[in-house]
Short mmCIF file of C-alpha atoms in Angstrom, two decimals:
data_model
loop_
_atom_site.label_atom_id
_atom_site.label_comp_id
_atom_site.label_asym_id
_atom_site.label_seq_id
_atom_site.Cartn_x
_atom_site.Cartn_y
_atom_site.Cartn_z
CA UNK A 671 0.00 0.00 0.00
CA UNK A 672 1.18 3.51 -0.96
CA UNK A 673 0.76 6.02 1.84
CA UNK A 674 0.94 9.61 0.05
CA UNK A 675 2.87 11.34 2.21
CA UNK A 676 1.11 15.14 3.23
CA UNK A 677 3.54 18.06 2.92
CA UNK A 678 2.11 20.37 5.56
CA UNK A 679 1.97 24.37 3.64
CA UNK A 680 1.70 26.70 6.57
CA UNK A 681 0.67 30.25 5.88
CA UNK A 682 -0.56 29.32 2.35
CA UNK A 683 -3.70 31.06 1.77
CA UNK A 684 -1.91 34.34 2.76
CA UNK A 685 -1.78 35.56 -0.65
CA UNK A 686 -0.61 39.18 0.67
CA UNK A 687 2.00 37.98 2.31
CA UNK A 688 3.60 36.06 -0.63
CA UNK A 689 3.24 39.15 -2.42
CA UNK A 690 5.05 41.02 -0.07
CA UNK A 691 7.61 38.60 0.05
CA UNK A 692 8.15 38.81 -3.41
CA UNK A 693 8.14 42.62 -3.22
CA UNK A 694 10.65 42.39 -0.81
CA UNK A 695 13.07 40.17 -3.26
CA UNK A 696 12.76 42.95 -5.92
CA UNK A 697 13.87 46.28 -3.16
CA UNK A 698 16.47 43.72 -2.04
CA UNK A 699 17.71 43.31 -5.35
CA UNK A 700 17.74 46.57 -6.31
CA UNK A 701 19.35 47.51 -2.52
CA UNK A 702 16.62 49.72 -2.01
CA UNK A 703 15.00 50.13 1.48
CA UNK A 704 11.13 50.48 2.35
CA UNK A 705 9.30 51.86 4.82
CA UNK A 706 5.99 52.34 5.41
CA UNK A 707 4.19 55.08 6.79
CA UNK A 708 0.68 54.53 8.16
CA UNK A 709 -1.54 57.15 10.13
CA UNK A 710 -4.85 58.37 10.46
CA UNK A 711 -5.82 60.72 7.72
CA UNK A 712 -4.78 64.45 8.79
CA UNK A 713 -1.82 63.34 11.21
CA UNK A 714 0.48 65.46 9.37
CA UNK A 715 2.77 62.57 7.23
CA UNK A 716 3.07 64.18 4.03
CA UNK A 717 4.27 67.21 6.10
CA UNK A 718 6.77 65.04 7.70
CA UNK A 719 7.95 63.69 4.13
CA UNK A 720 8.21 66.87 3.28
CA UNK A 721 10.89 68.10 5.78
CA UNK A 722 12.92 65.25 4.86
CA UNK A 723 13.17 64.01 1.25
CA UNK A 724 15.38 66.20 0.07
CA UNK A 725 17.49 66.29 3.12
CA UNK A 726 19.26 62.78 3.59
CA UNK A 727 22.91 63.54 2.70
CA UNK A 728 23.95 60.74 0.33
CA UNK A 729 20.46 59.34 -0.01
CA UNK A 730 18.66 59.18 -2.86
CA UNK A 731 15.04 58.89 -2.06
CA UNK A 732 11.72 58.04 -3.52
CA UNK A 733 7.99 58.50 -2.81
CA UNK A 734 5.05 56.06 -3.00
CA UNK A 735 2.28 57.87 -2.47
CA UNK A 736 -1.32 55.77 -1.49
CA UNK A 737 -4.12 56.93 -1.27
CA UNK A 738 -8.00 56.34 -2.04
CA UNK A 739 -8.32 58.78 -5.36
CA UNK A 740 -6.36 61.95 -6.33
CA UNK A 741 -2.94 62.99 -6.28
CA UNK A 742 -3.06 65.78 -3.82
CA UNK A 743 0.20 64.40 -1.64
CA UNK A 744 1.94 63.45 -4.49
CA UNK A 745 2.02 66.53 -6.57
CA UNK A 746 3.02 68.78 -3.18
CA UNK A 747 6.01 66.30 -2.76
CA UNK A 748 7.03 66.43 -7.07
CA UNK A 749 6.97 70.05 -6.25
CA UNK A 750 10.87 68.73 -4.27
CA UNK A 751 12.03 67.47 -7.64
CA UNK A 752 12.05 63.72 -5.92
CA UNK A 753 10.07 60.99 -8.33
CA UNK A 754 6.96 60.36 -6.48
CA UNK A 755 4.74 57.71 -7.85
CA UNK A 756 0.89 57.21 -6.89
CA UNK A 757 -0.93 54.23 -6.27
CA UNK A 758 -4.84 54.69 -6.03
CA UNK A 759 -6.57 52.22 -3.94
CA UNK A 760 -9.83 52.34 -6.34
CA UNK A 761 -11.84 54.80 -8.58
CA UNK A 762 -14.82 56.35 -7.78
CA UNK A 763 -16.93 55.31 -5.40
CA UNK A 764 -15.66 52.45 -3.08
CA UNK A 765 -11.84 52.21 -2.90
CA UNK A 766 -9.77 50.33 -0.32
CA UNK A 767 -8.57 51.72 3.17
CA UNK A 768 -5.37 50.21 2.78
CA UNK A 769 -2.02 49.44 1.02
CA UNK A 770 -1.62 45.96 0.22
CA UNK A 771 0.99 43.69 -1.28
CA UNK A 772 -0.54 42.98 -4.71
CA UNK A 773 -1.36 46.92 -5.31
CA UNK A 774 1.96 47.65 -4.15
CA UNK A 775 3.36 45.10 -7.12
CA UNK A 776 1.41 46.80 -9.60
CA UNK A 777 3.07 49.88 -8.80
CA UNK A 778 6.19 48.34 -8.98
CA UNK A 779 7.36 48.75 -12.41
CA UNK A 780 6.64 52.09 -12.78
CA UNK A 781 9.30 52.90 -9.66
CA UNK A 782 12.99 54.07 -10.71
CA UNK A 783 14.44 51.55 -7.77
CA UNK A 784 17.20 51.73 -9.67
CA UNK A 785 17.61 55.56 -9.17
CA UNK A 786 16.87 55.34 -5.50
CA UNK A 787 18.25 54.05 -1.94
CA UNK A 788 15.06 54.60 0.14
CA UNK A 789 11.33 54.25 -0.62
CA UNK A 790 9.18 55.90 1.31
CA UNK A 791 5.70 54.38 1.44
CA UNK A 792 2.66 56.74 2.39
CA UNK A 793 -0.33 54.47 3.24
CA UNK A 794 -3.93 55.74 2.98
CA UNK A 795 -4.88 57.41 6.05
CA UNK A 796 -6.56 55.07 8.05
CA UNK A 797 -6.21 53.51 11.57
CA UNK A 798 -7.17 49.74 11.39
CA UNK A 799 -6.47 47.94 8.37
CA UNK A 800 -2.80 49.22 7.00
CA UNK A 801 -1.53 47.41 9.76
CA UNK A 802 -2.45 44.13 8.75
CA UNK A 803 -1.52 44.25 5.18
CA UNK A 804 2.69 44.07 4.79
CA UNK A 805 4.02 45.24 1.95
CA UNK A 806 7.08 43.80 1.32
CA UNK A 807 8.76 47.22 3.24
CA UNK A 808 11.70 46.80 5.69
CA UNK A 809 10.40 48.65 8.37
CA UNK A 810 6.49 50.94 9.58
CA UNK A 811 6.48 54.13 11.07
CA UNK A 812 3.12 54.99 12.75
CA UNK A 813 2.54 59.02 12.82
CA UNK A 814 0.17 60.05 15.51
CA UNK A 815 -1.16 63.76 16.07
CA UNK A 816 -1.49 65.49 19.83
CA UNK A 817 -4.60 66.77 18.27
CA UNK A 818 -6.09 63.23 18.02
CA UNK A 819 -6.02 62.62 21.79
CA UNK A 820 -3.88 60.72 24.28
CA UNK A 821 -6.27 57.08 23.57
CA UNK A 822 -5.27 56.59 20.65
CA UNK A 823 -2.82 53.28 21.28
CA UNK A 824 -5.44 52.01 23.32
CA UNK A 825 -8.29 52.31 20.87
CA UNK A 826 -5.86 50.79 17.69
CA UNK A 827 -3.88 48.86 19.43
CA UNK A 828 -3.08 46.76 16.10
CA UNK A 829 -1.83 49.61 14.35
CA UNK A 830 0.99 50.75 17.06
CA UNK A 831 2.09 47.33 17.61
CA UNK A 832 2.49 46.60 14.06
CA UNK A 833 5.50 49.36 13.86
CA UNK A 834 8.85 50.09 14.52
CA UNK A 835 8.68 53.34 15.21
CA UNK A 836 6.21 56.29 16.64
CA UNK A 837 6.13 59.79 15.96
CA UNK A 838 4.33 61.76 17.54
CA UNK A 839 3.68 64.80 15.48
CA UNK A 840 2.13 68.38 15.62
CA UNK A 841 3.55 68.62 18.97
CA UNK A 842 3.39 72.85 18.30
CA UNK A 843 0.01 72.64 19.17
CA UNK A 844 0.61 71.31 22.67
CA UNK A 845 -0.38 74.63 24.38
CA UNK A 846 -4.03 74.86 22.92
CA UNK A 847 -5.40 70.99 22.98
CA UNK A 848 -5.67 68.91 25.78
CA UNK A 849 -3.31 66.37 25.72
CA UNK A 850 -0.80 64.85 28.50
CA UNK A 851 2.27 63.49 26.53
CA UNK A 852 3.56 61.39 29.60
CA UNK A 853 -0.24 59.98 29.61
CA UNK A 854 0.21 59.19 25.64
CA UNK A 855 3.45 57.41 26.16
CA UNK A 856 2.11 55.71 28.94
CA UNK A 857 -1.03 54.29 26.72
CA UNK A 858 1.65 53.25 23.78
CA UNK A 859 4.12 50.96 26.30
CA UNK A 860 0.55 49.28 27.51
CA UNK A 861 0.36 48.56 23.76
CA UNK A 862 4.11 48.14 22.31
CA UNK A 863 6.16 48.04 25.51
CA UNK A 864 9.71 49.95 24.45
CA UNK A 865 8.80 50.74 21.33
CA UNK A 866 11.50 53.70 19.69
CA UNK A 867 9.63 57.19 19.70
CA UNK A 868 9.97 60.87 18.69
CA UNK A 869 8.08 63.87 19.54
CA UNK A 870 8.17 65.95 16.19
CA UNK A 871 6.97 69.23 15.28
CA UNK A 872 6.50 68.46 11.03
CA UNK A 873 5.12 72.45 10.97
CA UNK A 874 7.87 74.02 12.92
CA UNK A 875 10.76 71.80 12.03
CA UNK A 876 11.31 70.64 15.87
CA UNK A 877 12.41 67.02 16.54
CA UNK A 878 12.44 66.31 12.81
CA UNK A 879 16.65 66.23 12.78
CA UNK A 880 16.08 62.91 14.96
CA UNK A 881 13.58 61.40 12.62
CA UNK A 882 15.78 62.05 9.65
CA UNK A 883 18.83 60.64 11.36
CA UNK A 884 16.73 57.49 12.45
CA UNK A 885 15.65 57.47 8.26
CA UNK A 886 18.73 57.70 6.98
CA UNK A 887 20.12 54.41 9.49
CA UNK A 888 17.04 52.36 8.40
CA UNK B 322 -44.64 24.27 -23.42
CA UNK B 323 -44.14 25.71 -20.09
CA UNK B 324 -42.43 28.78 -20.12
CA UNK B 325 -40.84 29.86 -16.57
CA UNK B 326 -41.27 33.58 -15.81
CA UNK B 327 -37.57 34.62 -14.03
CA UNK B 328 -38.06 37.51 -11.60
CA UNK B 329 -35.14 39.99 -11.72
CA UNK B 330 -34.79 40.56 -7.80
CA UNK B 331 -31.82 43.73 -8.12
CA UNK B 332 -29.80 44.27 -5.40
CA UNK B 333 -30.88 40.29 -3.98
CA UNK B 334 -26.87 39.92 -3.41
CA UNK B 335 -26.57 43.07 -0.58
CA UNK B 336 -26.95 41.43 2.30
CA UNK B 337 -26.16 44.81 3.64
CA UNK B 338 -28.94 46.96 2.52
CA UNK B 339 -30.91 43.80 3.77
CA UNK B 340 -30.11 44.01 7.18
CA UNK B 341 -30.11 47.66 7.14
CA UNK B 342 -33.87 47.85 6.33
CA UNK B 343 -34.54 45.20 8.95
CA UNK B 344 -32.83 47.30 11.39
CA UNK B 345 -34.83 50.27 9.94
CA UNK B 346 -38.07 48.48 10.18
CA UNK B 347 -37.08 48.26 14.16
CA UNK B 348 -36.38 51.25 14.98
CA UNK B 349 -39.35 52.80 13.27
CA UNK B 350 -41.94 50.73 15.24
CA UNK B 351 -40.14 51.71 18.36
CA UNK B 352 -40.16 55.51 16.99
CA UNK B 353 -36.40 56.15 16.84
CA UNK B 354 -34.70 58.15 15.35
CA UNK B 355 -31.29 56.96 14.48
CA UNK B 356 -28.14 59.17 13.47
CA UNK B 357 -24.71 57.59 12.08
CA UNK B 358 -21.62 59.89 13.18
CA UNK B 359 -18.31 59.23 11.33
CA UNK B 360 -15.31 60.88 11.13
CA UNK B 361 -11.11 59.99 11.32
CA UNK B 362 -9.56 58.53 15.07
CA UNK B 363 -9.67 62.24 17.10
CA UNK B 364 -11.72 64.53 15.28
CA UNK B 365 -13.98 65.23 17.85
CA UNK B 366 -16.90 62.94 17.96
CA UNK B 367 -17.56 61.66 21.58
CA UNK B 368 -16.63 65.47 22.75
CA UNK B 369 -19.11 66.71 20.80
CA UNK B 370 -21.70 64.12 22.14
CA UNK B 371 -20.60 64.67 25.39
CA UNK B 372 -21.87 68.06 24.91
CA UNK B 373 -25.45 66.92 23.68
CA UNK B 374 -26.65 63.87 24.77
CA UNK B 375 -28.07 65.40 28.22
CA UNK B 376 -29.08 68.83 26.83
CA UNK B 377 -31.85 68.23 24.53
CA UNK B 378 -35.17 69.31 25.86
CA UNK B 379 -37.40 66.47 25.37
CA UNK B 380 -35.54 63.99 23.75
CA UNK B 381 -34.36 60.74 25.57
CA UNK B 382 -30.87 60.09 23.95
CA UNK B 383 -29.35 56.86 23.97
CA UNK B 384 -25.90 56.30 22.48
CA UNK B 385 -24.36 53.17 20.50
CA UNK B 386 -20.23 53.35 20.82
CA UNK B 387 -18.48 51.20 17.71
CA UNK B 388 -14.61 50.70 18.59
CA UNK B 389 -12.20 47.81 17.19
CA UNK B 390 -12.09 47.15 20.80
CA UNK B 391 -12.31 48.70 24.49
CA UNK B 392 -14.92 51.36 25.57
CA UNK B 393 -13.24 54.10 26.45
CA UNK B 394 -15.37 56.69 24.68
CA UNK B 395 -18.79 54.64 26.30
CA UNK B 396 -16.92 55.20 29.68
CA UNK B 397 -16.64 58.74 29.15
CA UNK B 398 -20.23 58.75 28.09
CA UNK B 399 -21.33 56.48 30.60
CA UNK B 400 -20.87 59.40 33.56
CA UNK B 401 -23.33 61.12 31.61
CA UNK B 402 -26.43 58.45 32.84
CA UNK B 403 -27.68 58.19 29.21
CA UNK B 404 -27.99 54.55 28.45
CA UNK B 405 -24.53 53.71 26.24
CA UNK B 406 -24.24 50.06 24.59
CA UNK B 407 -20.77 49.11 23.18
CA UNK B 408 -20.32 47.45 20.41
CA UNK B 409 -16.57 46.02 19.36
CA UNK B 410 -15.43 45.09 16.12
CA UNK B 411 -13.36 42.52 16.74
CA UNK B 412 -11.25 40.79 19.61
CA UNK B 413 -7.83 40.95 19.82
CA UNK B 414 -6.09 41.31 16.32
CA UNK B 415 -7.95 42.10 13.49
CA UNK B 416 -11.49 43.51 14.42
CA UNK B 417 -13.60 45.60 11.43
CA UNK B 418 -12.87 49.37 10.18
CA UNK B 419 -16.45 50.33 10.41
CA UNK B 420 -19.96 49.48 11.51
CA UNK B 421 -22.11 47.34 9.54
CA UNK B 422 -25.90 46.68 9.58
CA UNK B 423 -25.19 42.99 10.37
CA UNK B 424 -23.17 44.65 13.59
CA UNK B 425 -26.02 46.95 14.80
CA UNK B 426 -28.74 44.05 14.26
CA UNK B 427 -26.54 42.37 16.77
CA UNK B 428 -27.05 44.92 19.06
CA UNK B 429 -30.67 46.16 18.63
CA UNK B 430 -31.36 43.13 21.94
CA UNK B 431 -29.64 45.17 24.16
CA UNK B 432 -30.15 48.74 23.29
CA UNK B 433 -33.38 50.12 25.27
CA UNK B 434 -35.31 50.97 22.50
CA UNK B 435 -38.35 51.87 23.82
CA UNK B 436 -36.52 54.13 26.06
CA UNK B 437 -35.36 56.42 24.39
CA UNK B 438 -36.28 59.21 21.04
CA UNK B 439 -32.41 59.25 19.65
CA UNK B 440 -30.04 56.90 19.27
CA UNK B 441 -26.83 58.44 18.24
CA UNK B 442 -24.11 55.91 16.89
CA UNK B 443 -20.53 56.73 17.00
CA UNK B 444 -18.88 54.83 14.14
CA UNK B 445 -15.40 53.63 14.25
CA UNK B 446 -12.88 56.22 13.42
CA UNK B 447 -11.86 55.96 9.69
CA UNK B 448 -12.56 58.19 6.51
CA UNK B 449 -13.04 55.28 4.02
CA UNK B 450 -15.17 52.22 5.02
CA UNK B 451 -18.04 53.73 7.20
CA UNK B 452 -19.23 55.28 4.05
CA UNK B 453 -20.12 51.98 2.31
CA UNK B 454 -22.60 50.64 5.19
CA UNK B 455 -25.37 51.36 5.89
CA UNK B 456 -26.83 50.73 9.05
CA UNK B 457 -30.69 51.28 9.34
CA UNK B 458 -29.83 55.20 10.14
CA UNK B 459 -32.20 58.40 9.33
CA UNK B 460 -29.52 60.53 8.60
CA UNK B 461 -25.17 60.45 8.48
CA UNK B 462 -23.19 63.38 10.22
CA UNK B 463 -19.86 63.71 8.58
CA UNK B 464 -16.99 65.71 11.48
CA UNK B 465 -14.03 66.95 10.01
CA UNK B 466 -11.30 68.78 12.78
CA UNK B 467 -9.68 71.82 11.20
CA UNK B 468 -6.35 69.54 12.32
CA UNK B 469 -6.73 67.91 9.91
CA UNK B 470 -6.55 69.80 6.62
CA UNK B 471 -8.63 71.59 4.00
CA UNK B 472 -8.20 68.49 1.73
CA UNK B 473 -9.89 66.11 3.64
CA UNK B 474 -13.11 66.22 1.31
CA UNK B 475 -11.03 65.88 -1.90
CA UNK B 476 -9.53 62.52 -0.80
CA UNK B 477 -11.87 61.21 0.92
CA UNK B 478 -15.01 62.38 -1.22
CA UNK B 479 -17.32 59.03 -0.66
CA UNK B 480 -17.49 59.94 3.22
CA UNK B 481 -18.07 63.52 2.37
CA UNK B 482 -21.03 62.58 -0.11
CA UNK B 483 -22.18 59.90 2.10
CA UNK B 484 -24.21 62.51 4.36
CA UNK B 485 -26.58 64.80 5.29
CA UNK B 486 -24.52 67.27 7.94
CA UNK B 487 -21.01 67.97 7.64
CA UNK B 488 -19.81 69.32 11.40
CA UNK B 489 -16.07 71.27 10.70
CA UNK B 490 -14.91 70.71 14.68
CA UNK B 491 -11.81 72.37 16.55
CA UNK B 492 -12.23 75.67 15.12
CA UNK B 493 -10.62 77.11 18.68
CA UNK B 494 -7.41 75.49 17.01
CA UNK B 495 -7.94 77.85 13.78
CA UNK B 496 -5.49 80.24 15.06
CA UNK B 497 -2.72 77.85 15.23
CA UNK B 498 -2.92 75.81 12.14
CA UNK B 499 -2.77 76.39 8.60
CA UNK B 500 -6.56 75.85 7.99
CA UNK B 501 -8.66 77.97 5.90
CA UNK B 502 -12.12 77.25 6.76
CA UNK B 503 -13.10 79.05 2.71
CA UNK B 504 -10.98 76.81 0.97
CA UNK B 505 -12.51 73.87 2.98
CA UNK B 506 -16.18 74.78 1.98
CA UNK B 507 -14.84 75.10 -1.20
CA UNK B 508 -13.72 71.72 -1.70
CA UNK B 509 -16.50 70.48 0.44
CA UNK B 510 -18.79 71.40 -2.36
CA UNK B 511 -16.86 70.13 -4.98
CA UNK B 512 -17.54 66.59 -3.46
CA UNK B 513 -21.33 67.47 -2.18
CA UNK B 514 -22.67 70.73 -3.53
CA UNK B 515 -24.95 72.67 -0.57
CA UNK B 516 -24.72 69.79 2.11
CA UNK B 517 -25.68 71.36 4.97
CA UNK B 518 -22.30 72.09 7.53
CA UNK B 519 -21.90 73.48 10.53
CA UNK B 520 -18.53 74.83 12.08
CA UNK B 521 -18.34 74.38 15.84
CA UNK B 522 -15.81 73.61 19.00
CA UNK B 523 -16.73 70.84 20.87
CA UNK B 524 -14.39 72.07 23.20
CA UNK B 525 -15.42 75.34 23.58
CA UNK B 526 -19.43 75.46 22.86
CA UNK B 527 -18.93 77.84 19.96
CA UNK B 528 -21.83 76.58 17.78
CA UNK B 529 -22.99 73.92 19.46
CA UNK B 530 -26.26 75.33 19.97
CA UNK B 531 -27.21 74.75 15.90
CA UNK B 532 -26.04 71.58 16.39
CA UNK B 533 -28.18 70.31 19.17
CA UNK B 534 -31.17 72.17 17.03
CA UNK B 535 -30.47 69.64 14.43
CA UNK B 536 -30.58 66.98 16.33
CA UNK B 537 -33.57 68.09 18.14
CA UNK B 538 -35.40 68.32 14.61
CA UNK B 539 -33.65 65.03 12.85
#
């Protein structure tokens, strides 16, 4: 009697994660490093991107720009004479929240990784799903705003777990919300004990030189 | 020969819109009047119901709190003594974006229906998904914080179209960020032409009081 041995495949329904992986051969290849910015819409990352693209000595960077229709982000950042490329989630009505591997591919061949060291991915601005989708990206930064309020790592937990890094942005308007840093800091170690943070001002400049040395070492 | 008639039943596949009516069909017989808020994590939403829910002459409010998980903003509501019901998303990792009809159906057993005139639902904070369920409501109020940016509408134009009050929130903040509230409008009506909008602080009061007339009326 033949017994057909069973090759156990674990993981392999997780089509976005194959995706990713393969994504991740390609920027490997090319030597160019990924990461992924996620946030909820407003918290100020295109702001950040802003301060910083064109000011990584010896580092040639590119933008990815996500989001659900439009090219507002993108044509602000062209406007630093770095190649920014969109990827729209959907047209019209509908559209997804998210970044995921397989819309990432498709955006693929129309990025000059040869021309580039660092790709900077800006997800759609959303709080839940972005952080369960991988992308094939070496590392995620999670931007939150003082203006959203202090709960924020308790309420999407997910979403600063799945992350290497916090900023916490717009940290200007500090005087005029009400918002306890020591309390927010306090909520994210519940969340993502240790995790690296910054406390950033995108607007007024303040904090960012940390961020960009931190971007520049990924 | 027989010939079968085929009835075209449209829509037969939207399980959504199903459910949706069913919950409709509940709330009408217990006569209430049910009002979706969305908005992004932090714009303002339980603030601004915090500054409602006990100050409308005649009206027995009850609230409905949709979070991925926790219920923090059903605590804060709770001190209040208007009934609050939580409903989560999800457990542990994962959890939905957004509310769904199938979600509130689940719910309708323990909200006091017969209780209470209003039900106000707080949505999960996101500026895609919401949008695209429907969940038995009367009417969907959009709030957009001035923290946020002027081009909120433009990329997120589905939740912008998808309602019947747009509430611009933080406006104390307008001195310290690079909002104009004309240019908002603006693109506000490029996305929905004449929605009604209101522009209010939740922290302060400021316009609040046209606010809680709408709701009194909805």
């Amino acid at each position: 009697m033949h017994r057909t041995k069973v090759r156990i495949v674990e993981d392999a329904l997780d089509a976005n994660n194959t995706i990713a992986g393969a994504n991740r051969a390609d920027f490997d290849r090319a030597g160019v490093t990924v990461v992924n910015f996620m946030s909820a819409p407003g918290a100020g990352k295109t702001t950040l991107l802003e301060r910083v693209v064109t000011d990584l000595p010896g580092v040639r960077v590119g933008v990815l720009e996500g989001d659900v229709e439009g090219s507002m982000d993108a044509d602000r950042l062209a406007h630093l004479h770095v190649p920014v490329t969109q990827l729209n989630t959907g047209a019209g009505f509908g559209g997804e929240c998210h970044l995921d591997a397989n819309m990432v591919r498709s955006a693929i061949p129309a990025l000059p990784l040869e021309e580039i060291d660092l790709l900077l991915v800006e997800n759609v601005g959303n709080l839940v799903c972005p952080a369960e989708f991988r992308i094939g990206e070496d590392a995620r930064v999670m931007v939150s705003a003082v203006t959203e309020g202090e709960d924020k790592p308790l309420k999407y937990p997910l979403m600063f777990r799945a992350c290497e890094l916090v900023v916490l942005n717009k940290v200007d308007l500090l005087p005029y919300v009400d918002f306890d840093v020591d309390r927010f800091l306090y909520n994210l170690d519940a969340v993502h004990p240790g995790v690296e943070r910054m406390v950033v001002s995108a607007r007024t400049g303040e904090g960012v030189d940390a961020f960009r040395e931190w971007l520049a070492a990924a």
